[in-house]
mmCIF file of C-alpha atoms and ligand atoms in Angstrom:
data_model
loop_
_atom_site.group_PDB
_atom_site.id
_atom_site.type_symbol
_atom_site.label_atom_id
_atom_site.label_comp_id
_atom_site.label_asym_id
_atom_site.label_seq_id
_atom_site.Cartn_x
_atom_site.Cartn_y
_atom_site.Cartn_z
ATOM 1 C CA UNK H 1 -3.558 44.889 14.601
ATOM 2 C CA UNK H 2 -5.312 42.278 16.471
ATOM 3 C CA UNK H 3 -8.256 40.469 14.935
ATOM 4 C CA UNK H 4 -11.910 41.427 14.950
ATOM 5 C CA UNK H 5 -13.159 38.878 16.829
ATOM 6 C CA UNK H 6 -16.966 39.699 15.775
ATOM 7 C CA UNK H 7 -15.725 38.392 12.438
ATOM 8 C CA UNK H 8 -14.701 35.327 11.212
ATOM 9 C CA UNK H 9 -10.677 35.461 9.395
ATOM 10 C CA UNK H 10 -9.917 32.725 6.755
ATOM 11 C CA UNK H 11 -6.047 32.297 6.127
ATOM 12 C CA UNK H 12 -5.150 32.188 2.054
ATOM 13 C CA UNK H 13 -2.010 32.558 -0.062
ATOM 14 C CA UNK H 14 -0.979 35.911 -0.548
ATOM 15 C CA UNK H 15 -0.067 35.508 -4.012
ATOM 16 C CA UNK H 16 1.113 31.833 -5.647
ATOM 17 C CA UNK H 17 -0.895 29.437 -7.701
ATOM 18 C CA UNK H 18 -3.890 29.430 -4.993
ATOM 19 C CA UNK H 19 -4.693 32.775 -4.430
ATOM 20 C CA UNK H 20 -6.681 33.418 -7.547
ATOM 21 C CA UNK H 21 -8.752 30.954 -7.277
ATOM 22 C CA UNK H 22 -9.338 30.658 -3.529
ATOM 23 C CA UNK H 23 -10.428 34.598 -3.906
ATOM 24 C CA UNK H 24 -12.609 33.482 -6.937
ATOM 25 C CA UNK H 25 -14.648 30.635 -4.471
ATOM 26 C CA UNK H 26 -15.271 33.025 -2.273
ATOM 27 C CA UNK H 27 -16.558 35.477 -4.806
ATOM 28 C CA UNK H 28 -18.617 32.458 -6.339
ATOM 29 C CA UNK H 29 -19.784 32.073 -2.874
ATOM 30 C CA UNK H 30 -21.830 35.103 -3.278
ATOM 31 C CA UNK H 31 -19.019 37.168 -1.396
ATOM 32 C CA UNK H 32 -18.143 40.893 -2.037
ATOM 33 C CA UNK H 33 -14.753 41.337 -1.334
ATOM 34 C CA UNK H 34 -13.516 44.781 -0.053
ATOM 35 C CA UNK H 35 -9.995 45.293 -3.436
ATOM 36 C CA UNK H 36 -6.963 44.443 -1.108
ATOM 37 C CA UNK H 37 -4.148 46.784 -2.530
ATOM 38 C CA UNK H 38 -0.671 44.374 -3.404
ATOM 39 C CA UNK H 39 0.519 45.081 0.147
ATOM 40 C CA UNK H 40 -2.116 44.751 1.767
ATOM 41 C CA UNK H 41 -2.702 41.781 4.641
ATOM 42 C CA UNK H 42 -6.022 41.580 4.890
ATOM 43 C CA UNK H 43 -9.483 42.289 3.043
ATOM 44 C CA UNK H 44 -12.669 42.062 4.241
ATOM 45 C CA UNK H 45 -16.018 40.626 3.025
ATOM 46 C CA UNK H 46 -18.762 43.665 2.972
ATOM 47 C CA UNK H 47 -21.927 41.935 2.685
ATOM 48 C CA UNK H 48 -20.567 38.474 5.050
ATOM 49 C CA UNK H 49 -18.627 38.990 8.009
ATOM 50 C CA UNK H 50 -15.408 37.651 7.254
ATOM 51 C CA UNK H 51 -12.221 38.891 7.167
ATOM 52 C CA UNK H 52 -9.249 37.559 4.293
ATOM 53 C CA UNK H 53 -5.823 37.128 5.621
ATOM 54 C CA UNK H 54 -3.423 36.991 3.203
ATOM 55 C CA UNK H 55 -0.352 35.013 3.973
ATOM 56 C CA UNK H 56 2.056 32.777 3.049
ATOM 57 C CA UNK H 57 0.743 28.929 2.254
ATOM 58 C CA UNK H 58 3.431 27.643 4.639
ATOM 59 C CA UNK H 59 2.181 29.758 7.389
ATOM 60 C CA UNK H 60 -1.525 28.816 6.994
ATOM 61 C CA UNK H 61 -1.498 25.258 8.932
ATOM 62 C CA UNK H 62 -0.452 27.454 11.571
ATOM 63 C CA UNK H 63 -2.621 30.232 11.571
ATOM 64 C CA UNK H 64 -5.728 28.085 11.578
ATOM 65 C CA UNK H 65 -4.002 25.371 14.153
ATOM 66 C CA UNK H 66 -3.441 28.277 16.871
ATOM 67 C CA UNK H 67 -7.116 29.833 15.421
ATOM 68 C CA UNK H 68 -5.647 33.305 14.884
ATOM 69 C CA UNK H 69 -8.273 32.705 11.620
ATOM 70 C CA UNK H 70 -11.119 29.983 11.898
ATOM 71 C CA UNK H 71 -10.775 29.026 8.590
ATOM 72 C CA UNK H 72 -8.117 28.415 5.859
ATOM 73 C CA UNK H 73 -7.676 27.096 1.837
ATOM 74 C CA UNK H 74 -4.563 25.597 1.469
ATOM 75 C CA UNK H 75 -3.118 22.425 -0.319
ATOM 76 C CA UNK H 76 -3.595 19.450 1.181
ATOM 77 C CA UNK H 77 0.172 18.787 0.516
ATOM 78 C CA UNK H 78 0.919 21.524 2.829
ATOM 79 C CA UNK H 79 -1.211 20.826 5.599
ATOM 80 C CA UNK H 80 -0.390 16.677 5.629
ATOM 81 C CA UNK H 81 3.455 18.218 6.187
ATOM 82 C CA UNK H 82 2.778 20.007 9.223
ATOM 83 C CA UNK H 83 0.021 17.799 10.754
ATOM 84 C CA UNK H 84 2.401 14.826 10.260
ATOM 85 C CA UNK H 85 4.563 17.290 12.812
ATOM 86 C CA UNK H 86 2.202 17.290 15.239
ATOM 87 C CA UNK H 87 0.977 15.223 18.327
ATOM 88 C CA UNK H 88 -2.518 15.716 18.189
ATOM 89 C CA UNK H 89 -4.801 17.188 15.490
ATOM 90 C CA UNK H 90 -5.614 20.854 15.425
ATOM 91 C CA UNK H 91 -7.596 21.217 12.373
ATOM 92 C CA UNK H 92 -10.007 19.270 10.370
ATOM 93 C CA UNK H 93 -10.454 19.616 6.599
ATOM 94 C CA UNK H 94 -14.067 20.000 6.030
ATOM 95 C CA UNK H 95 -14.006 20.436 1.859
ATOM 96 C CA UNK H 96 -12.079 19.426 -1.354
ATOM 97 C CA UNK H 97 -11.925 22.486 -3.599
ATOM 98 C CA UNK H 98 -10.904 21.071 -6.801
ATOM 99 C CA UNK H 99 -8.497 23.262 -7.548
ATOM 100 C CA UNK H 100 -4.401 23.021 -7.187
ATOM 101 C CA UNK H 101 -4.271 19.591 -7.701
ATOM 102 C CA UNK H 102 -0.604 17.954 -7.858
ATOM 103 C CA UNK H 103 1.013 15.031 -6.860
ATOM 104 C CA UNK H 104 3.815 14.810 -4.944
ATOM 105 C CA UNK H 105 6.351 12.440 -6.711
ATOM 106 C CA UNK H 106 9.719 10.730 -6.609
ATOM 107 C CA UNK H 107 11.616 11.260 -9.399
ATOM 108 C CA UNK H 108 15.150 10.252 -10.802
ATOM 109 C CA UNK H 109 17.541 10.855 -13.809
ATOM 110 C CA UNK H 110 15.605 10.185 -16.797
ATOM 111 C CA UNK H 111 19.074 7.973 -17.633
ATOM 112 C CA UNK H 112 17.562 5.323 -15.009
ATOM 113 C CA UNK H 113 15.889 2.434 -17.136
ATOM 114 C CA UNK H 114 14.860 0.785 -14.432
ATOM 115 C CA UNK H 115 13.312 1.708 -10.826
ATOM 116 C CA UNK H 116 11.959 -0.154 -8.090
ATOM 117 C CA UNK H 117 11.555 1.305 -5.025
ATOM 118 C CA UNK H 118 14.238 -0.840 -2.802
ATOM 119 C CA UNK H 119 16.394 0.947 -5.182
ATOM 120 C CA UNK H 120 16.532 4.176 -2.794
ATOM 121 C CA UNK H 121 17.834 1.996 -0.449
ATOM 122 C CA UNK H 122 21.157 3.979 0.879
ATOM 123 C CA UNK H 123 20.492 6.907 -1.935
ATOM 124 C CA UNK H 124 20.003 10.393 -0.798
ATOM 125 C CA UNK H 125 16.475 11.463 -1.656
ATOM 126 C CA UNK H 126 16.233 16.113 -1.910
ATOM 127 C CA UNK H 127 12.824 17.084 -0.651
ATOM 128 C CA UNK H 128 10.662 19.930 0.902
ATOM 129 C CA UNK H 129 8.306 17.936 2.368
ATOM 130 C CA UNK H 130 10.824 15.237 4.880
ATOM 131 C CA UNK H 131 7.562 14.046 6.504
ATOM 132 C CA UNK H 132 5.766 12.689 4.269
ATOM 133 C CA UNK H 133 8.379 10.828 2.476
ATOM 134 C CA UNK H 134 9.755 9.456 5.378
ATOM 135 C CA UNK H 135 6.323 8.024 6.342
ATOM 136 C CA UNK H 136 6.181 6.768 2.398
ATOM 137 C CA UNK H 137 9.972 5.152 2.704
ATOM 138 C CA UNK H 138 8.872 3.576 6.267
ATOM 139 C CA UNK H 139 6.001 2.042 4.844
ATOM 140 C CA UNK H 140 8.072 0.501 2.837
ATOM 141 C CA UNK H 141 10.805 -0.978 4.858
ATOM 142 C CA UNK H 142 13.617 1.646 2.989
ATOM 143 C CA UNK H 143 16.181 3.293 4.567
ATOM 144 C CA UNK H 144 17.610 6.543 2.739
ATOM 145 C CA UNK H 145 19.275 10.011 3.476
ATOM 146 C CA UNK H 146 16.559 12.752 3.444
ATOM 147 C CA UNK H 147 17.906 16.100 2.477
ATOM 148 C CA UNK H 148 15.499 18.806 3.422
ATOM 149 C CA UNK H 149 15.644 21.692 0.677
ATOM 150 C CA UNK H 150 13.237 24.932 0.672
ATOM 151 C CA UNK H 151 13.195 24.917 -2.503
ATOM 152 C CA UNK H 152 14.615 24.031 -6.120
ATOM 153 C CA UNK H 153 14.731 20.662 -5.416
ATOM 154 C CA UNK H 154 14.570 19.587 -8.741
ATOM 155 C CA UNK H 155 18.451 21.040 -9.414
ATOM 156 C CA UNK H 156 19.826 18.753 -6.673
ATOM 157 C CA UNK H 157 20.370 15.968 -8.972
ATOM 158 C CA UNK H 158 22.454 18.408 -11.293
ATOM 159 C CA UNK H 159 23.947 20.007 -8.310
ATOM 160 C CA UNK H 160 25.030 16.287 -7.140
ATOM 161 C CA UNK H 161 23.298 17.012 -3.520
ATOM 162 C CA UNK H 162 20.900 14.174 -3.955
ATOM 163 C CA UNK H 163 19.962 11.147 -6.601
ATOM 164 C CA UNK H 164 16.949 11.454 -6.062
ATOM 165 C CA UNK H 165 14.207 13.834 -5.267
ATOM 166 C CA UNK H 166 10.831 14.405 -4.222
ATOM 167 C CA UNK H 167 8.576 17.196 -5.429
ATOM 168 C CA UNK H 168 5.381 18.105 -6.490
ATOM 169 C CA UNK H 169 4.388 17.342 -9.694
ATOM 170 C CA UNK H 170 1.688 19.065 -11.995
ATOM 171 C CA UNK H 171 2.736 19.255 -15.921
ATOM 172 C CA UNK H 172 5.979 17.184 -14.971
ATOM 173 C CA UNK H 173 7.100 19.873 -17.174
ATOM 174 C CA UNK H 174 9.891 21.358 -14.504
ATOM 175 C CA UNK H 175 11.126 17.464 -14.231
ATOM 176 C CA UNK H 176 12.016 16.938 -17.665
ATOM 177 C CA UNK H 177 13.315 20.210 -18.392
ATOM 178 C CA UNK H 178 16.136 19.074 -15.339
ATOM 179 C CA UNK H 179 16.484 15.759 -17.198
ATOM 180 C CA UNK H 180 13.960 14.071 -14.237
ATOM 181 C CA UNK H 181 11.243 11.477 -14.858
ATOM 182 C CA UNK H 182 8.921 10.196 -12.387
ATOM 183 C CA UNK H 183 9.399 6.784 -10.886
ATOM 184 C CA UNK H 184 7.390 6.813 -7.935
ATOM 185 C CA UNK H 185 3.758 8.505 -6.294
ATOM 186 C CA UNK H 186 3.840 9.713 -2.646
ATOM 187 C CA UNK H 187 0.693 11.718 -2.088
ATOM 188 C CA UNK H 188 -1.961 13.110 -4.162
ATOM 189 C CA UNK H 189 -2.964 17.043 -3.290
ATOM 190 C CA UNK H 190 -5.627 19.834 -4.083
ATOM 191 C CA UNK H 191 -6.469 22.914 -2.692
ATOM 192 C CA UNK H 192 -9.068 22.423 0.657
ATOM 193 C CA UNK H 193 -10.727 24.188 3.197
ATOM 194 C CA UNK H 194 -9.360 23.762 7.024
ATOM 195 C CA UNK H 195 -11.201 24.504 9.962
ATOM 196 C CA UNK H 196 -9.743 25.037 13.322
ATOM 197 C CA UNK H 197 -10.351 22.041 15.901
ATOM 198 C CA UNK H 198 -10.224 25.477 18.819
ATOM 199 C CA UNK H 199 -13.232 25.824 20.461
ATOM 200 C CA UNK H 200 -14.788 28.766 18.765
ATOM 201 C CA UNK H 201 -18.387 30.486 20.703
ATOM 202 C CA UNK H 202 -21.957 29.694 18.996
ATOM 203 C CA UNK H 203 -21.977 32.877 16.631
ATOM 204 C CA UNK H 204 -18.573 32.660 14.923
ATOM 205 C CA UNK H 205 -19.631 28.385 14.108
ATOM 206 C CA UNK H 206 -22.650 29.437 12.657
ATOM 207 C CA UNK H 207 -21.219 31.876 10.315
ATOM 208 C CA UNK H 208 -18.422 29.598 9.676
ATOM 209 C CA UNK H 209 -21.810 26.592 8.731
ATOM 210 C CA UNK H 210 -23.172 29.108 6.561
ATOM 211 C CA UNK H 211 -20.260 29.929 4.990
ATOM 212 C CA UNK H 212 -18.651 26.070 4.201
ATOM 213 C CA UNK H 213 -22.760 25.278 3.200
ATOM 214 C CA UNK H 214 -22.204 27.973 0.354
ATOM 215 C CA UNK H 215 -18.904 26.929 -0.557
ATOM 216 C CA UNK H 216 -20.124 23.138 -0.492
ATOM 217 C CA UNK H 217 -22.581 24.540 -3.276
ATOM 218 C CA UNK H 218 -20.510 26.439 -5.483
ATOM 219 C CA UNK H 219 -17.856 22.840 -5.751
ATOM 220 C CA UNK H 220 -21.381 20.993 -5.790
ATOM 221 C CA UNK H 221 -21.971 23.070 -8.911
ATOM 222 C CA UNK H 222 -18.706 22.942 -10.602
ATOM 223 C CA UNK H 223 -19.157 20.068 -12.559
ATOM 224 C CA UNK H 224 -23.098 19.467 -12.127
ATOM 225 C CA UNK H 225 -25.243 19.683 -14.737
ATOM 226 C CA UNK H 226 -28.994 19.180 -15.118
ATOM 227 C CA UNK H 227 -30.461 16.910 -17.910
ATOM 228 C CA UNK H 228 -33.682 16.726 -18.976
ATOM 229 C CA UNK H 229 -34.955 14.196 -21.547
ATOM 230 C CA UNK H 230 -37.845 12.283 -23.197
ATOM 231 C CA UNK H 231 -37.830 8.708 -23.192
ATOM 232 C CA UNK H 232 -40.116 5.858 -23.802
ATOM 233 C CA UNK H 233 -40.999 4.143 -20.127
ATOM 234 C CA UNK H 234 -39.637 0.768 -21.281
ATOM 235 C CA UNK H 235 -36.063 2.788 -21.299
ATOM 236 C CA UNK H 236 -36.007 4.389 -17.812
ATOM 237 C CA UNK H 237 -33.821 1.693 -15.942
ATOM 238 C CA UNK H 238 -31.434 1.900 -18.731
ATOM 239 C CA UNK H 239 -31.459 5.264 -19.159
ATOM 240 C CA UNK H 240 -31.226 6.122 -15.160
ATOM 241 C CA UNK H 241 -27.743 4.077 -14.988
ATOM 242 C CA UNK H 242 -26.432 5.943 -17.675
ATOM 243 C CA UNK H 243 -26.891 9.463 -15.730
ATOM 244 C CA UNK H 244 -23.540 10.223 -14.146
ATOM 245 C CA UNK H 245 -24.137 10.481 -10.301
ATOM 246 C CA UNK H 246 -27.975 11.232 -10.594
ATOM 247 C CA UNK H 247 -29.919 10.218 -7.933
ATOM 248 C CA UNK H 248 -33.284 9.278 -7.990
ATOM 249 C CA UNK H 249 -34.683 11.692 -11.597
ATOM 250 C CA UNK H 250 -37.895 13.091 -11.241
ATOM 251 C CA UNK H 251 -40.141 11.425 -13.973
ATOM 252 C CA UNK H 252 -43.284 13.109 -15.589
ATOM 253 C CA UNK H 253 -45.485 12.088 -17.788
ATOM 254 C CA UNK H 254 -45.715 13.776 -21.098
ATOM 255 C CA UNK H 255 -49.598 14.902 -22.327
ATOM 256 C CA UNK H 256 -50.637 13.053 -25.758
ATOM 257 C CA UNK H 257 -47.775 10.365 -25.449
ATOM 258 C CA UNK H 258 -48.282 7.298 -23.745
ATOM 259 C CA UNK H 259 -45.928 5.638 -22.823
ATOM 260 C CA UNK H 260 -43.528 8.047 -22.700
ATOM 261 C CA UNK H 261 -41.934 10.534 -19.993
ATOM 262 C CA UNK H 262 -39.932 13.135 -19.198
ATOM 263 C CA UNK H 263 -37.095 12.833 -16.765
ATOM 264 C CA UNK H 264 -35.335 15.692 -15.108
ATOM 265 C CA UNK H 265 -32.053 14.955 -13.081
ATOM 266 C CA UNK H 266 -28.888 16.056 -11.263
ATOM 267 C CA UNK H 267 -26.090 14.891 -12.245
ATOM 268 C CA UNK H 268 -23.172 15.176 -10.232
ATOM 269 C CA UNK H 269 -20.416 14.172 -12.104
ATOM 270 C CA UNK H 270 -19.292 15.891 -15.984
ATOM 271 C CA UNK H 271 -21.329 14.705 -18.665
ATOM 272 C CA UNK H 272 -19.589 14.202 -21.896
ATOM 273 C CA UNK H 273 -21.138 14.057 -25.409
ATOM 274 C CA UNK H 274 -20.157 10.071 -25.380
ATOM 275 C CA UNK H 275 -22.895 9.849 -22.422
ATOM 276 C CA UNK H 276 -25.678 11.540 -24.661
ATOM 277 C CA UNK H 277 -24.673 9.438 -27.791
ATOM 278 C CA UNK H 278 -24.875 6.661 -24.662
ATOM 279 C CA UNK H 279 -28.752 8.231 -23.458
ATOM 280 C CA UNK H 280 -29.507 8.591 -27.389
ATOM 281 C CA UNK H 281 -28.949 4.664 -28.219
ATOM 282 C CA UNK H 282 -30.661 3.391 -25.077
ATOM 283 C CA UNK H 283 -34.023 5.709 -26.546
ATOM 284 C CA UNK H 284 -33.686 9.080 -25.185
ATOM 285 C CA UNK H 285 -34.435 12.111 -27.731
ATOM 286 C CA UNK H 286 -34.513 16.097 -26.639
ATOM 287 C CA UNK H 287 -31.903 15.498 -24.475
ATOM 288 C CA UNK H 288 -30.862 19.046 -22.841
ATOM 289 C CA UNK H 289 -27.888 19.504 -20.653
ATOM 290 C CA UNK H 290 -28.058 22.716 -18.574
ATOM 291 C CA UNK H 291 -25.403 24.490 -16.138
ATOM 292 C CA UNK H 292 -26.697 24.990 -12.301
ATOM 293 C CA UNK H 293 -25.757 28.043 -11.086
ATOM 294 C CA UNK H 294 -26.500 27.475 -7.242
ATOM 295 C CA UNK H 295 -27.480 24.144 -5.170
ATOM 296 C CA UNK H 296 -28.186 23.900 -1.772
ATOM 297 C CA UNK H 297 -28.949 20.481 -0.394
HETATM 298 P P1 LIG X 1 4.290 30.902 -0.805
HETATM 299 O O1 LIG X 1 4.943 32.161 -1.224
HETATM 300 O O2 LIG X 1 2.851 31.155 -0.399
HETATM 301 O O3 LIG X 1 5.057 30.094 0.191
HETATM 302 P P2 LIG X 1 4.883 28.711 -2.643
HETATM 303 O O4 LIG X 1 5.888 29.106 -3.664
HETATM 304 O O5 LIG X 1 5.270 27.847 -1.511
HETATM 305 O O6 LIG X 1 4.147 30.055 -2.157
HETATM 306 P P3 LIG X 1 3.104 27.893 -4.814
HETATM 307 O O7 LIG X 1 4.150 27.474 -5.771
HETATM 308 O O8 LIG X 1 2.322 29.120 -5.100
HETATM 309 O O9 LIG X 1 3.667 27.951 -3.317
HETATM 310 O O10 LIG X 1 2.122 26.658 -4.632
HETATM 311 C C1 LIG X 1 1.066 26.696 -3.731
HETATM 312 C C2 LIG X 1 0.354 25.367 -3.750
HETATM 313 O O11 LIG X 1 -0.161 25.114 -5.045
HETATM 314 C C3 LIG X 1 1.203 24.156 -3.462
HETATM 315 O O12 LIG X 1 1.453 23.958 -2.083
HETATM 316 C C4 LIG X 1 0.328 23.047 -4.031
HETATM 317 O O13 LIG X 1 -0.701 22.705 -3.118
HETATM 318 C C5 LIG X 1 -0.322 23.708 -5.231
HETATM 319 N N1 LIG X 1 0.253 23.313 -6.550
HETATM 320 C C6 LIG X 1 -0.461 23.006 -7.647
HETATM 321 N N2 LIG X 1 0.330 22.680 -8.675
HETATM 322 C C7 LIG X 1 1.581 22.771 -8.248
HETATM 323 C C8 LIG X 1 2.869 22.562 -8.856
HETATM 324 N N3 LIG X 1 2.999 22.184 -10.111
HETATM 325 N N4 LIG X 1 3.950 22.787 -8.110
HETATM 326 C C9 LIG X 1 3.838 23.210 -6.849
HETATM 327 N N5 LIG X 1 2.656 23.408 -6.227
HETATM 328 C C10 LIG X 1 1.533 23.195 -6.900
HETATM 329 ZN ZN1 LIG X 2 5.152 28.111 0.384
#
């Protein structure tokens, strides 16, 4: 079958710890997706057009790179791998989702007391991502065996294939459970949206606008919240640096109290009950924080 190129195609994981939630941001997005059955490749948005893809993570650098799909989620720890493999860029990564965060990590037998990083000189370090930790053990001036593995990397210590390894890291659960601890941070990873660097015609990039400006608004929203709050004028600078990530609050007067206002903000960032108690004490009272359900900026 070869793709409907009236549509746009975004590449996700078939089934692993992205799919659910890269199918949820596109549902938050205000997409209707078309049920996929389990064995089925594709799905399609019926009120956008867009078409889903469902592969392999692996295979999604790809798919996006040749532009076989316009668009892709994947983990940034995925993506670094391959573009590391490549001469010149063939995708851009146009949003941080949020979601699938890990770390990719050295670790070593928890027996180790001690670790500093000259001590992989020589060692034999098990990985699935060689790339990326040779670029890390270049940067610093160490010279060690890589040994690629597809996976299970963390039973090469046991195994005796490799000292060392690196993996990626969530819980760190999986690590201690092989006797592992981690000694070392290589790269930091979440799930992101890829565009194709391809040249694509007018009509697919403004579908592909109006689709990343919806998704920009649903992660906008994630964490957002808007406050509204009395406070006495003489409080506003104080109580404006408090705000987490609000820009410039709207401030209106309230009728029969002068000197005192209302201000209405977004805030960008999570607001935790230590930053009303913080609001409270610099002279804030009817402090309400509400969720935002869409943004568009
Ligand atoms: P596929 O069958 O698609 O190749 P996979 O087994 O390679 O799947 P998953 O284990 O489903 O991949 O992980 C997909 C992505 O989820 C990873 O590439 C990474 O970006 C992210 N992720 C989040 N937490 C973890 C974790 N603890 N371990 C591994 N990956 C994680
Ligand atoms: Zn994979």
């Amino acid at each position: 079958m070869s793709p409907d190129r009236n549509r746009l195609h975004i590449a996700i994981q078939k089934s692993g710890r992205l799919s659910d939630q890269s199918k949820q941001l596109l549902r938050d997005a205000g997409l209707k997706l078309s049920e996929a059955g389990k064995n089925h490749l594709t799905a399609r948005a019926e009120n956008f057009p867009l078409d889903l893809m469902f592969v392999r993570d692996d295979d999604i650098p790809t798919f996006v790179a040749d532009g076989v799909c316009e668009l892709g989620i994947v983990g940034q720890n995925v993506l670094e791998e391959y573009a590391l493999g490549l001469n010149a860029p063939r995708f851009e990564q146009v949003a941080r989702l949020g979601f699938g965060r890990c770390s990719l990590k050295i670790a070593a037998p928890e027996s180790l007391n001690f670790f500093s990083p000259s001590m992989l000189n020589g060692q034999r370090i098990a990985t699935s991502y060689p790339r990326m930790l040779a670029r890390f053990l270049e940067q610093r001036g160490i010279e060690a065996d890589i040994v690629t593995m597809r996976g299970a990397v963390e039973l090469a210590p046991r195994l005796g294939i490799a000292r060392f390894i690196c993996d990626l890291v969530s819980t760190g659960a999986t690590l201690e459970a092989n006797g592992l601890a981690v000694v070392d941070d290589v790269f930091d990873s979440e799930a992101v949206l890829v565009r194709t660097l391809k040249p694509i015609d007018a009509a697919h990039a403004e579908k592909a606008h109006a689709l990343l400006t919806r998704i920009e608004g649903v992660t906008a929203t994630a964490e957002s919240k808007y406050i509204v709050l009395n406070a006495p004028e003489s409080a506003l600078a104080a109580i404006t640096e408090i705000l987490p990530g609000a820009e410039a609050p709207t401030v209106v007067p309230l009728i029969g109290r002068p000197g005192h206002v209302a201000v209405q903000a977004v805030c960008q960032e999570s607001v935790f009950w230590e930053t009303l108690e913080r609001l409270k004490a610099a002279g804030a009272s009817a402090i309400l924080v509400m969720p935002i359900e869409k943004m568009m900026v």
